[in-house]
mmCIF file of C-alpha atoms and ligand atoms in Angstrom:
data_model
loop_
_atom_site.group_PDB
_atom_site.id
_atom_site.type_symbol
_atom_site.label_atom_id
_atom_site.label_comp_id
_atom_site.label_asym_id
_atom_site.label_seq_id
_atom_site.Cartn_x
_atom_site.Cartn_y
_atom_site.Cartn_z
ATOM 1 C CA MET A 572 -19.015 -23.468 27.421
ATOM 2 C CA PRO A 573 -22.331 -22.544 25.752
ATOM 3 C CA SER A 574 -21.989 -21.612 22.129
ATOM 4 C CA TYR A 575 -24.032 -20.584 19.134
ATOM 5 C CA ALA A 576 -23.272 -19.799 15.520
ATOM 6 C CA LEU A 577 -24.191 -16.842 13.384
ATOM 7 C CA GLN A 578 -24.772 -17.380 9.713
ATOM 8 C CA PRO A 579 -22.391 -15.520 7.386
ATOM 9 C CA ARG A 580 -23.887 -12.156 6.513
ATOM 10 C CA ALA A 581 -25.298 -12.064 3.014
ATOM 11 C CA LEU A 582 -22.815 -10.414 0.689
ATOM 12 C CA THR A 583 -25.186 -8.031 -0.987
ATOM 13 C CA VAL A 584 -24.596 -4.355 -1.497
ATOM 14 C CA GLY A 585 -27.116 -1.778 -0.339
ATOM 15 C CA SER A 586 -30.449 -2.385 1.291
ATOM 16 C CA GLY A 587 -33.867 -2.040 -0.208
ATOM 17 C CA SER A 588 -32.616 -0.567 -3.467
ATOM 18 C CA SER A 589 -33.730 -2.267 -6.650
ATOM 19 C CA ALA A 590 -30.987 -0.588 -8.721
ATOM 20 C CA VAL A 591 -28.032 -2.916 -8.201
ATOM 21 C CA THR A 592 -25.037 -1.778 -10.192
ATOM 22 C CA THR A 593 -21.745 -3.508 -10.755
ATOM 23 C CA THR A 594 -18.587 -1.949 -9.357
ATOM 24 C CA ARG A 595 -15.756 -2.129 -11.880
ATOM 25 C CA TRP A 596 -12.503 -2.663 -10.012
ATOM 26 C CA GLY A 597 -8.927 -2.178 -11.088
ATOM 27 C CA ILE A 598 -6.107 -3.911 -9.238
ATOM 28 C CA ALA A 599 -2.588 -2.466 -8.855
ATOM 29 C CA GLY A 600 -0.098 -5.300 -8.357
ATOM 30 C CA THR A 601 0.042 -8.957 -9.262
ATOM 31 C CA GLY A 602 1.412 -10.512 -6.083
ATOM 32 C CA GLY A 603 0.121 -12.620 -3.227
ATOM 33 C CA ILE A 604 -2.602 -10.398 -1.840
ATOM 34 C CA ALA A 605 -3.825 -9.271 -5.269
ATOM 35 C CA THR A 606 -4.416 -12.959 -6.011
ATOM 36 C CA ALA A 607 -6.268 -13.525 -2.715
ATOM 37 C CA PHE A 608 -8.430 -10.444 -3.291
ATOM 38 C CA LEU A 609 -9.325 -11.605 -6.796
ATOM 39 C CA ASP A 610 -10.166 -15.078 -5.496
ATOM 40 C CA ASP A 611 -12.615 -13.565 -2.999
ATOM 41 C CA LEU A 612 -14.114 -11.163 -5.543
ATOM 42 C CA VAL A 613 -16.186 -14.094 -6.822
ATOM 43 C CA HIS A 614 -18.206 -13.932 -3.588
ATOM 44 C CA VAL A 615 -19.431 -10.452 -4.501
ATOM 45 C CA PRO A 616 -21.704 -10.737 -7.530
ATOM 46 C CA THR A 617 -21.800 -6.942 -7.883
ATOM 47 C CA ALA A 618 -18.011 -6.701 -8.204
ATOM 48 C CA GLU A 619 -16.099 -7.155 -11.415
ATOM 49 C CA VAL A 620 -12.379 -6.828 -12.159
ATOM 50 C CA VAL A 621 -11.844 -4.900 -15.374
ATOM 51 C CA ALA A 622 -8.151 -3.961 -15.313
ATOM 52 C CA ILE A 623 -4.885 -5.108 -13.766
ATOM 53 C CA GLY A 624 -1.784 -2.940 -13.531
ATOM 54 C CA SER A 625 1.791 -4.160 -13.379
ATOM 55 C CA ARG A 626 5.328 -2.896 -13.874
ATOM 56 C CA THR A 627 5.530 -5.103 -16.950
ATOM 57 C CA ARG A 628 2.946 -5.603 -19.672
ATOM 58 C CA GLU A 629 3.811 -9.305 -19.822
ATOM 59 C CA ARG A 630 3.049 -9.849 -16.144
ATOM 60 C CA ALA A 631 -0.135 -7.788 -16.430
ATOM 61 C CA ARG A 632 -1.282 -9.998 -19.329
ATOM 62 C CA GLU A 633 -0.461 -13.186 -17.446
ATOM 63 C CA PHE A 634 -2.625 -12.004 -14.571
ATOM 64 C CA ALA A 635 -5.382 -10.188 -16.454
ATOM 65 C CA GLU A 636 -6.150 -12.353 -19.470
ATOM 66 C CA PRO A 637 -7.449 -15.438 -17.620
ATOM 67 C CA ARG A 638 -9.753 -13.072 -15.731
ATOM 68 C CA GLY A 639 -11.001 -11.222 -18.794
ATOM 69 C CA ALA A 640 -9.488 -7.942 -17.596
ATOM 70 C CA ALA A 641 -7.369 -5.363 -19.408
ATOM 71 C CA ALA A 642 -3.586 -5.636 -18.920
ATOM 72 C CA LEU A 643 -2.235 -2.156 -18.158
ATOM 73 C CA THR A 644 0.842 -0.366 -16.930
ATOM 74 C CA TYR A 645 0.466 1.443 -13.611
ATOM 75 C CA GLY A 646 0.320 4.760 -15.470
ATOM 76 C CA GLU A 647 -2.547 3.508 -17.617
ATOM 77 C CA LEU A 648 -4.331 1.953 -14.642
ATOM 78 C CA VAL A 649 -4.533 5.144 -12.596
ATOM 79 C CA ALA A 650 -5.951 6.958 -15.638
ATOM 80 C CA ALA A 651 -8.445 4.214 -16.539
ATOM 81 C CA ASP A 652 -12.228 4.377 -16.322
ATOM 82 C CA LEU A 653 -12.724 2.533 -13.018
ATOM 83 C CA ASP A 654 -15.274 2.635 -10.212
ATOM 84 C CA ALA A 655 -12.637 1.654 -7.645
ATOM 85 C CA LEU A 656 -8.945 0.801 -7.488
ATOM 86 C CA TYR A 657 -7.427 -1.710 -5.082
ATOM 87 C CA VAL A 658 -3.758 -0.958 -4.416
ATOM 88 C CA ALA A 659 -1.817 -4.134 -3.612
ATOM 89 C CA THR A 660 1.814 -3.149 -4.118
ATOM 90 C CA PRO A 661 4.431 -3.061 -1.303
ATOM 91 C CA HIS A 662 3.799 -0.271 1.258
ATOM 92 C CA PRO A 663 6.328 2.310 -0.106
ATOM 93 C CA GLN A 664 4.740 1.834 -3.548
ATOM 94 C CA HIS A 665 1.234 2.829 -2.351
ATOM 95 C CA ARG A 666 1.544 6.609 -2.083
ATOM 96 C CA ASP A 667 2.384 7.445 -5.721
ATOM 97 C CA LEU A 668 -0.316 5.170 -7.111
ATOM 98 C CA VAL A 669 -2.971 6.398 -4.712
ATOM 99 C CA LEU A 670 -2.188 10.084 -5.256
ATOM 100 C CA ALA A 671 -2.405 9.596 -9.016
ATOM 101 C CA ALA A 672 -5.673 7.667 -8.786
ATOM 102 C CA ILE A 673 -7.210 10.269 -6.482
ATOM 103 C CA GLY A 674 -6.032 12.970 -8.880
ATOM 104 C CA ASN A 675 -8.063 11.220 -11.558
ATOM 105 C CA GLY A 676 -11.101 10.897 -9.304
ATOM 106 C CA ILE A 677 -10.812 7.122 -8.773
ATOM 107 C CA PRO A 678 -11.926 5.817 -5.339
ATOM 108 C CA VAL A 679 -9.168 3.771 -3.686
ATOM 109 C CA LEU A 680 -8.859 0.855 -1.315
ATOM 110 C CA VAL A 681 -5.240 0.822 -0.124
ATOM 111 C CA GLU A 682 -3.541 -2.206 1.396
ATOM 112 C CA LYS A 683 -2.110 -2.040 4.891
ATOM 113 C CA ALA A 684 0.237 -0.546 5.833
ATOM 114 C CA PHE A 685 -1.458 2.445 4.196
ATOM 115 C CA THR A 686 1.918 4.053 3.426
ATOM 116 C CA ALA A 687 5.515 3.527 4.562
ATOM 117 C CA THR A 688 5.601 6.785 6.518
ATOM 118 C CA LEU A 689 3.368 9.160 8.456
ATOM 119 C CA PRO A 690 4.060 12.107 6.094
ATOM 120 C CA GLY A 691 3.146 9.820 3.180
ATOM 121 C CA ALA A 692 -0.156 8.992 4.873
ATOM 122 C CA HIS A 693 -0.860 12.696 5.453
ATOM 123 C CA ASP A 694 -0.178 13.423 1.759
ATOM 124 C CA VAL A 695 -2.715 10.813 0.699
ATOM 125 C CA VAL A 696 -5.378 11.759 3.240
ATOM 126 C CA GLU A 697 -5.128 15.459 2.405
ATOM 127 C CA ALA A 698 -5.376 14.714 -1.315
ATOM 128 C CA ALA A 699 -8.421 12.464 -0.841
ATOM 129 C CA ARG A 700 -10.194 14.968 1.381
ATOM 130 C CA GLN A 701 -9.467 17.901 -0.893
ATOM 131 C CA ALA A 702 -10.626 16.000 -3.965
ATOM 132 C CA GLY A 703 -13.621 14.491 -2.155
ATOM 133 C CA VAL A 704 -12.606 11.059 -3.436
ATOM 134 C CA PHE A 705 -13.260 7.916 -1.380
ATOM 135 C CA CYS A 706 -10.144 6.439 0.209
ATOM 136 C CA MET A 707 -9.857 3.610 2.739
ATOM 137 C CA GLU A 708 -7.077 1.502 4.219
ATOM 138 C CA ALA A 709 -7.746 -2.176 3.499
ATOM 139 C CA MET A 710 -7.907 -3.096 7.180
ATOM 140 C CA TRP A 711 -10.187 -6.046 6.425
ATOM 141 C CA THR A 712 -10.202 -7.087 10.102
ATOM 142 C CA ARG A 713 -12.743 -4.383 10.881
ATOM 143 C CA MET A 714 -15.259 -5.782 8.394
ATOM 144 C CA GLN A 715 -15.111 -9.374 9.651
ATOM 145 C CA PRO A 716 -18.498 -10.510 11.018
ATOM 146 C CA ALA A 717 -16.878 -11.532 14.324
ATOM 147 C CA VAL A 718 -15.273 -8.117 14.791
ATOM 148 C CA LEU A 719 -18.498 -6.309 13.885
ATOM 149 C CA LEU A 720 -20.250 -8.418 16.488
ATOM 150 C CA ALA A 721 -17.585 -7.687 19.103
ATOM 151 C CA ARG A 722 -18.123 -3.973 18.510
ATOM 152 C CA GLU A 723 -21.883 -4.415 18.871
ATOM 153 C CA LEU A 724 -21.411 -6.277 22.148
ATOM 154 C CA VAL A 725 -19.086 -3.596 23.496
ATOM 155 C CA ALA A 726 -21.456 -0.819 22.394
ATOM 156 C CA GLY A 727 -24.280 -2.700 24.129
ATOM 157 C CA GLY A 728 -22.341 -2.608 27.405
ATOM 158 C CA GLU A 729 -21.841 -6.390 27.600
ATOM 159 C CA ILE A 730 -18.344 -6.071 29.092
ATOM 160 C CA GLY A 731 -18.746 -2.663 30.734
ATOM 161 C CA ASP A 732 -16.290 0.116 29.961
ATOM 162 C CA VAL A 733 -13.314 -1.011 27.913
ATOM 163 C CA THR A 734 -10.106 -0.634 29.877
ATOM 164 C CA SER A 735 -7.493 -2.535 27.895
ATOM 165 C CA VAL A 736 -6.586 -4.455 24.769
ATOM 166 C CA HIS A 737 -3.991 -7.173 24.545
ATOM 167 C CA ALA A 738 -3.001 -8.511 21.121
ATOM 168 C CA ASP A 739 -0.184 -10.428 19.510
ATOM 169 C CA PHE A 740 0.587 -11.142 15.891
ATOM 170 C CA GLY A 741 3.761 -12.989 15.031
ATOM 171 C CA ALA A 742 4.729 -15.255 12.168
ATOM 172 C CA TYR A 743 7.986 -17.100 11.612
ATOM 173 C CA ARG A 744 9.581 -16.001 8.347
ATOM 174 C CA VAL A 745 13.073 -16.984 7.196
ATOM 175 C CA TYR A 746 15.154 -13.816 6.873
ATOM 176 C CA ASP A 747 15.722 -12.942 3.224
ATOM 177 C CA PRO A 748 16.867 -9.345 2.780
ATOM 178 C CA THR A 749 15.648 -9.319 -0.835
ATOM 179 C CA HIS A 750 12.053 -10.213 0.097
ATOM 180 C CA ARG A 751 9.327 -7.588 0.597
ATOM 181 C CA LEU A 752 9.008 -8.549 4.264
ATOM 182 C CA PHE A 753 12.620 -7.622 5.001
ATOM 183 C CA ALA A 754 13.904 -5.272 2.256
ATOM 184 C CA PRO A 755 13.970 -1.625 3.432
ATOM 185 C CA GLU A 756 13.083 -0.297 -0.041
ATOM 186 C CA LEU A 757 9.947 -2.484 0.005
ATOM 187 C CA GLY A 758 8.907 -1.388 3.505
ATOM 188 C CA GLY A 759 10.270 -4.498 5.205
ATOM 189 C CA GLY A 760 9.853 -5.156 8.924
ATOM 190 C CA ALA A 761 7.389 -6.570 11.396
ATOM 191 C CA VAL A 762 5.722 -3.324 12.434
ATOM 192 C CA LEU A 763 4.410 -2.197 9.046
ATOM 193 C CA ASP A 764 3.440 -5.689 7.963
ATOM 194 C CA LEU A 765 1.980 -7.355 11.072
ATOM 195 C CA GLY A 766 2.218 -4.726 13.812
ATOM 196 C CA VAL A 767 -0.316 -2.625 11.940
ATOM 197 C CA TYR A 768 -2.967 -5.209 12.884
ATOM 198 C CA VAL A 769 -2.337 -5.168 16.633
ATOM 199 C CA ILE A 770 -2.173 -1.376 16.651
ATOM 200 C CA SER A 771 -5.328 -1.051 14.559
ATOM 201 C CA ILE A 772 -7.334 -3.402 16.780
ATOM 202 C CA ALA A 773 -6.277 -1.392 19.846
ATOM 203 C CA GLN A 774 -7.249 1.818 18.038
ATOM 204 C CA HIS A 775 -10.609 0.286 17.116
ATOM 205 C CA PHE A 776 -11.568 -0.476 20.718
ATOM 206 C CA LEU A 777 -9.660 2.197 22.679
ATOM 207 C CA GLY A 778 -9.121 5.122 20.319
ATOM 208 C CA THR A 779 -5.926 7.102 19.873
ATOM 209 C CA PRO A 780 -3.351 6.612 22.632
ATOM 210 C CA ASP A 781 -1.687 9.503 24.432
ATOM 211 C CA GLY A 782 1.642 7.708 24.683
ATOM 212 C CA VAL A 783 3.612 4.952 22.971
ATOM 213 C CA THR A 784 6.503 3.062 24.538
ATOM 214 C CA ALA A 785 8.183 0.489 22.339
ATOM 215 C CA THR A 786 11.142 -1.821 22.305
ATOM 216 C CA GLY A 787 12.223 -4.211 19.590
ATOM 217 C CA THR A 788 14.882 -6.093 17.689
ATOM 218 C CA LEU A 789 16.410 -5.493 14.277
ATOM 219 C CA TYR A 790 17.643 -7.661 11.421
ATOM 220 C CA PRO A 791 21.227 -7.212 10.156
ATOM 221 C CA ASN A 792 19.939 -4.884 7.403
ATOM 222 C CA GLY A 793 18.317 -2.581 9.978
ATOM 223 C CA THR A 794 14.659 -3.488 9.429
ATOM 224 C CA ASP A 795 12.612 -4.429 12.477
ATOM 225 C CA ALA A 796 12.304 -8.097 13.374
ATOM 226 C CA SER A 797 10.001 -7.644 16.361
ATOM 227 C CA ALA A 798 8.412 -5.030 18.572
ATOM 228 C CA SER A 799 6.668 -4.895 21.939
ATOM 229 C CA LEU A 800 4.425 -1.894 22.511
ATOM 230 C CA LEU A 801 2.685 -0.299 25.437
ATOM 231 C CA LEU A 802 0.007 2.188 24.415
ATOM 232 C CA THR A 803 -1.026 4.456 27.267
ATOM 233 C CA TYR A 804 -4.071 6.655 27.724
ATOM 234 C CA ASP A 805 -4.146 9.573 30.144
ATOM 235 C CA ASP A 806 -7.263 8.156 31.791
ATOM 236 C CA GLY A 807 -5.416 4.977 32.779
ATOM 237 C CA ARG A 808 -6.485 2.658 29.971
ATOM 238 C CA GLY A 809 -3.789 0.789 28.063
ATOM 239 C CA ALA A 810 -2.865 -1.718 25.382
ATOM 240 C CA THR A 811 -0.083 -4.294 25.361
ATOM 241 C CA LEU A 812 0.849 -5.434 21.896
ATOM 242 C CA ILE A 813 3.520 -7.625 20.358
ATOM 243 C CA THR A 814 4.510 -8.338 16.792
ATOM 244 C CA THR A 815 7.315 -10.353 15.297
ATOM 245 C CA LEU A 816 8.538 -11.991 12.109
ATOM 246 C CA GLN A 817 10.696 -14.351 14.180
ATOM 247 C CA ALA A 818 8.083 -16.588 15.825
ATOM 248 C CA ALA A 819 4.542 -17.786 15.377
ATOM 249 C CA THR A 820 2.520 -16.354 18.245
ATOM 250 C CA GLY A 821 -0.974 -17.302 19.346
ATOM 251 C CA GLY A 822 -2.584 -14.525 17.289
ATOM 252 C CA ARG A 823 -5.170 -13.677 19.912
ATOM 253 C CA ALA A 824 -6.694 -10.307 20.791
ATOM 254 C CA THR A 825 -8.574 -9.677 24.022
ATOM 255 C CA VAL A 826 -10.660 -6.618 24.765
ATOM 256 C CA THR A 827 -11.190 -6.240 28.497
ATOM 257 C CA GLY A 828 -13.794 -4.128 30.237
ATOM 258 C CA THR A 829 -14.996 -3.410 33.741
ATOM 259 C CA ARG A 830 -17.546 -6.266 33.548
ATOM 260 C CA GLY A 831 -15.857 -8.868 31.371
ATOM 261 C CA SER A 832 -13.842 -9.497 28.264
ATOM 262 C CA ILE A 833 -14.168 -10.498 24.631
ATOM 263 C CA GLU A 834 -11.558 -12.659 23.017
ATOM 264 C CA LEU A 835 -11.215 -12.457 19.233
ATOM 265 C CA SER A 836 -10.081 -16.008 18.690
ATOM 266 C CA PRO A 837 -6.975 -16.690 16.609
ATOM 267 C CA PRO A 838 -6.264 -15.503 14.055
ATOM 268 C CA PHE A 839 -7.685 -12.282 15.512
ATOM 269 C CA HIS A 840 -7.001 -10.331 12.318
ATOM 270 C CA HIS A 841 -9.719 -12.404 10.659
ATOM 271 C CA PRO A 842 -11.447 -14.225 13.486
ATOM 272 C CA THR A 843 -14.445 -16.456 13.045
ATOM 273 C CA ARG A 844 -15.139 -16.937 16.752
ATOM 274 C CA LEU A 845 -15.538 -14.816 19.871
ATOM 275 C CA VAL A 846 -15.340 -15.913 23.472
ATOM 276 C CA VAL A 847 -17.348 -13.582 25.697
ATOM 277 C CA ARG A 848 -16.657 -13.689 29.415
ATOM 278 C CA ARG A 849 -19.138 -11.731 31.514
ATOM 279 C CA LEU A 850 -18.541 -11.193 35.210
ATOM 280 C CA GLY A 851 -19.972 -14.105 37.187
ATOM 281 C CA GLU A 852 -21.114 -16.033 34.117
ATOM 282 C CA GLU A 853 -19.817 -19.003 32.204
ATOM 283 C CA ALA A 854 -17.833 -18.078 29.091
ATOM 284 C CA GLN A 855 -19.904 -17.975 25.922
ATOM 285 C CA GLN A 856 -18.484 -18.952 22.563
ATOM 286 C CA ILE A 857 -19.986 -17.334 19.461
ATOM 287 C CA ASP A 858 -19.114 -18.480 15.955
ATOM 288 C CA ALA A 859 -19.340 -15.771 13.304
ATOM 289 C CA PRO A 860 -17.885 -17.163 10.096
ATOM 290 C CA ALA A 861 -16.594 -15.095 7.230
ATOM 291 C CA VAL A 862 -17.302 -15.666 3.565
ATOM 292 C CA GLY A 863 -14.394 -17.093 1.561
ATOM 293 C CA ARG A 864 -11.044 -16.039 2.972
ATOM 294 C CA GLY A 865 -12.640 -12.937 4.463
ATOM 295 C CA TYR A 866 -11.643 -10.295 1.915
ATOM 296 C CA ALA A 867 -15.115 -10.094 0.366
ATOM 297 C CA HIS A 868 -16.460 -8.239 3.401
ATOM 298 C CA GLN A 869 -14.229 -5.232 2.776
ATOM 299 C CA ILE A 870 -15.100 -5.297 -0.938
ATOM 300 C CA VAL A 871 -18.802 -5.141 -0.051
ATOM 301 C CA HIS A 872 -18.127 -2.434 2.513
ATOM 302 C CA VAL A 873 -16.323 -0.240 -0.029
ATOM 303 C CA GLN A 874 -19.120 -0.742 -2.537
ATOM 304 C CA GLU A 875 -21.703 0.186 0.093
ATOM 305 C CA CYS A 876 -19.757 3.327 0.967
ATOM 306 C CA LEU A 877 -19.557 4.280 -2.715
ATOM 307 C CA ALA A 878 -23.254 3.578 -3.252
ATOM 308 C CA ALA A 879 -24.023 5.835 -0.296
ATOM 309 C CA GLY A 880 -21.823 8.603 -1.709
ATOM 310 C CA LEU A 881 -19.355 8.473 1.210
ATOM 311 C CA THR A 882 -15.763 9.634 0.841
ATOM 312 C CA GLU A 883 -14.599 7.830 3.994
ATOM 313 C CA SER A 884 -15.520 4.587 5.651
ATOM 314 C CA PRO A 885 -17.263 4.840 9.015
ATOM 315 C CA LEU A 886 -15.544 1.577 10.031
ATOM 316 C CA MET A 887 -12.052 2.522 8.887
ATOM 317 C CA PRO A 888 -11.991 6.335 8.870
ATOM 318 C CA LEU A 889 -8.908 8.105 7.548
ATOM 319 C CA GLN A 890 -8.227 9.656 10.956
ATOM 320 C CA ASP A 891 -7.847 6.152 12.394
ATOM 321 C CA THR A 892 -5.430 5.321 9.596
ATOM 322 C CA LEU A 893 -3.394 8.427 10.414
ATOM 323 C CA ASP A 894 -3.424 7.642 14.132
ATOM 324 C CA VAL A 895 -2.337 4.035 13.557
ATOM 325 C CA GLN A 896 0.381 5.310 11.243
ATOM 326 C CA TRP A 897 1.471 7.735 13.991
ATOM 327 C CA VAL A 898 1.780 4.863 16.485
ATOM 328 C CA MET A 899 3.819 2.886 13.944
ATOM 329 C CA GLN A 900 6.099 5.852 13.404
ATOM 330 C CA GLN A 901 6.570 6.356 17.161
ATOM 331 C CA THR A 902 7.367 2.658 17.514
ATOM 332 C CA LEU A 903 9.827 2.565 14.635
ATOM 333 C CA GLU A 904 11.584 5.730 15.815
ATOM 334 C CA GLN A 905 12.025 4.226 19.280
ATOM 335 C CA ILE A 906 13.537 1.027 17.906
ATOM 336 C CA GLY A 907 15.709 2.849 15.380
ATOM 337 C CA VAL A 908 14.039 2.269 12.010
ATOM 338 C CA SER A 909 13.238 4.977 9.430
ATOM 339 C CA PRO A 910 11.171 3.663 6.529
ATOM 340 C CA GLN A 911 11.073 5.714 3.346
ATOM 341 C CA GLU A 912 8.465 6.142 0.652
ATOM 342 C CA GLY A 913 9.387 4.720 -2.748
ATOM 343 C CA THR A 914 8.380 5.737 -6.229
ATOM 344 C CA VAL A 915 6.253 4.058 -8.876
ATOM 345 C CA ASP A 916 6.781 4.533 -12.605
ATOM 346 C CA LEU A 917 3.513 6.067 -13.807
ATOM 347 C CA THR A 918 4.522 6.748 -17.363
ATOM 348 C CA THR A 919 2.088 5.270 -19.861
ATOM 349 C CA GLY A 920 2.758 3.135 -22.931
HETATM 350 N N1 NAP B 1316 -4.681 -7.836 3.847
HETATM 351 C C1 NAP B 1316 -3.895 -8.885 3.891
HETATM 352 O O1 NAP B 1316 -4.252 -9.956 4.374
HETATM 353 C C2 NAP B 1316 -2.529 -8.775 3.281
HETATM 354 C C3 NAP B 1316 -1.753 -9.928 3.103
HETATM 355 C C4 NAP B 1316 -0.526 -9.804 2.484
HETATM 356 C C5 NAP B 1316 -0.071 -8.565 2.081
HETATM 357 N N2 NAP B 1316 -0.825 -7.463 2.294
HETATM 358 C C6 NAP B 1316 -0.335 -6.135 1.864
HETATM 359 O O2 NAP B 1316 -0.420 -6.060 0.437
HETATM 360 C C7 NAP B 1316 0.716 -5.397 -0.089
HETATM 361 C C8 NAP B 1316 1.400 -6.335 -1.072
HETATM 362 O O3 NAP B 1316 1.796 -7.509 -0.390
HETATM 363 P P1 NAP B 1316 2.021 -8.911 -1.168
HETATM 364 O O4 NAP B 1316 2.296 -9.907 -0.120
HETATM 365 O O5 NAP B 1316 0.947 -9.152 -2.127
HETATM 366 O O6 NAP B 1316 3.388 -8.576 -1.912
HETATM 367 P P2 NAP B 1316 3.970 -9.296 -3.202
HETATM 368 O O7 NAP B 1316 3.475 -10.695 -3.295
HETATM 369 O O8 NAP B 1316 5.433 -9.042 -3.180
HETATM 370 O O9 NAP B 1316 3.312 -8.490 -4.412
HETATM 371 C C9 NAP B 1316 3.459 -7.107 -4.553
HETATM 372 C C10 NAP B 1316 3.248 -6.736 -6.001
HETATM 373 O O10 NAP B 1316 3.469 -5.329 -6.116
HETATM 374 C C11 NAP B 1316 3.963 -5.006 -7.394
HETATM 375 N N3 NAP B 1316 5.039 -4.006 -7.266
HETATM 376 C C12 NAP B 1316 4.960 -2.717 -7.653
HETATM 377 N N4 NAP B 1316 6.084 -2.071 -7.419
HETATM 378 C C13 NAP B 1316 6.919 -2.951 -6.876
HETATM 379 C C14 NAP B 1316 8.253 -2.868 -6.437
HETATM 380 N N5 NAP B 1316 8.985 -1.733 -6.532
HETATM 381 N N6 NAP B 1316 8.809 -3.964 -5.957
HETATM 382 C C15 NAP B 1316 8.117 -5.110 -5.853
HETATM 383 N N7 NAP B 1316 6.832 -5.258 -6.254
HETATM 384 C C16 NAP B 1316 6.243 -4.177 -6.770
HETATM 385 C C17 NAP B 1316 4.451 -6.318 -8.007
HETATM 386 O O11 NAP B 1316 3.621 -6.580 -9.115
HETATM 387 P P3 NAP B 1316 4.172 -6.279 -10.589
HETATM 388 O O12 NAP B 1316 5.494 -6.967 -10.667
HETATM 389 O O13 NAP B 1316 3.130 -6.894 -11.457
HETATM 390 O O14 NAP B 1316 4.288 -4.791 -10.727
HETATM 391 C C18 NAP B 1316 4.249 -7.370 -6.956
HETATM 392 O O15 NAP B 1316 3.738 -8.566 -7.468
HETATM 393 C C19 NAP B 1316 1.552 -4.963 1.100
HETATM 394 O O16 NAP B 1316 1.286 -3.646 1.431
HETATM 395 C C20 NAP B 1316 1.110 -5.906 2.213
HETATM 396 O O17 NAP B 1316 1.205 -5.400 3.517
HETATM 397 C C21 NAP B 1316 -2.046 -7.551 2.875
#
């Protein structure tokens, strides 16, 4: 199989401008993904973390002091002088933080799943649009060099008209009803945590489906353990998607068209390789590595959007977030799960 490699894209913000400014980030949450995001921030010289918010001052200090950032409560964080806020709390604890930050004019990058519910997502999107404040779901997959390239190839007609997407994302996790991945009050379940990726990749290449048919399994506490989805389009296109917390799956996504296919090699949610199969030709492998763990690309993208004065990302527009959230809601309703939004203590002091 012929192959070639792309160099990682340079992680610079803006093009041709001599005025490079630093974006001062705040981070809400001190868990796993907040740590990964901070680790990758070092790859973006124009990004700086200036404040960390936590439910407890002690935890905020533990996290912030080694990084030279201010240790704040969530209430203080959403009122702080920031250029951007990254929200890395569990899904039901996104909405309150994001609404407060938007209310104070702070641009927000919100972890997936954007919210726990579709009404929660609508609340946030309406607030952002009304305030004219930048807001984006942290669907970092869309900013990966390999995914950007796949989109370019599709737009260039390399595989003809896209007719279907197939994607799977499963990980084996030991059931622990107190853990974020399983606890209903923390938005537990496969669909909001992993299913969001398969749905979002289908949305990215096919657009909003006309129909959703889903089946799945539940844990003893009623959160979803797995789901299989068929997304249908009135013109005959379709997507077959699976997600589970009960088994490691291949983690592959394939976009198929009338003249070939593009495989986003595992793990498709941050792939570093594509396999392009054109009708009548030998498969071509293309390496497109990411920088660091891959989170820096979305940081750069947000900073570029802010520098350009945008209030929405062209790669991850809010309508796509709402449509993905709608598919998740349809899926969860069909398998008998009703997530709820939570609350976040935003008192200061
Ligand atoms: N993009 C990715 O690759 C990726 C990977 C993993 C997770 N995520 C997303 O990021 C979010 C956080 O996931 P995570 O794995 O980082 O979770 P985590 O390790 O459990 O951390 C979540 C943090 O949120 C804060 N928090 C605020 N309110 C909370 C509450 N009521 N209960 C528990 N924690 C609360 C906690 O910090 P304090 O105690 O300091 O307040 C906690 O450390 C989720 O939405 C998840 O889907 C994204």
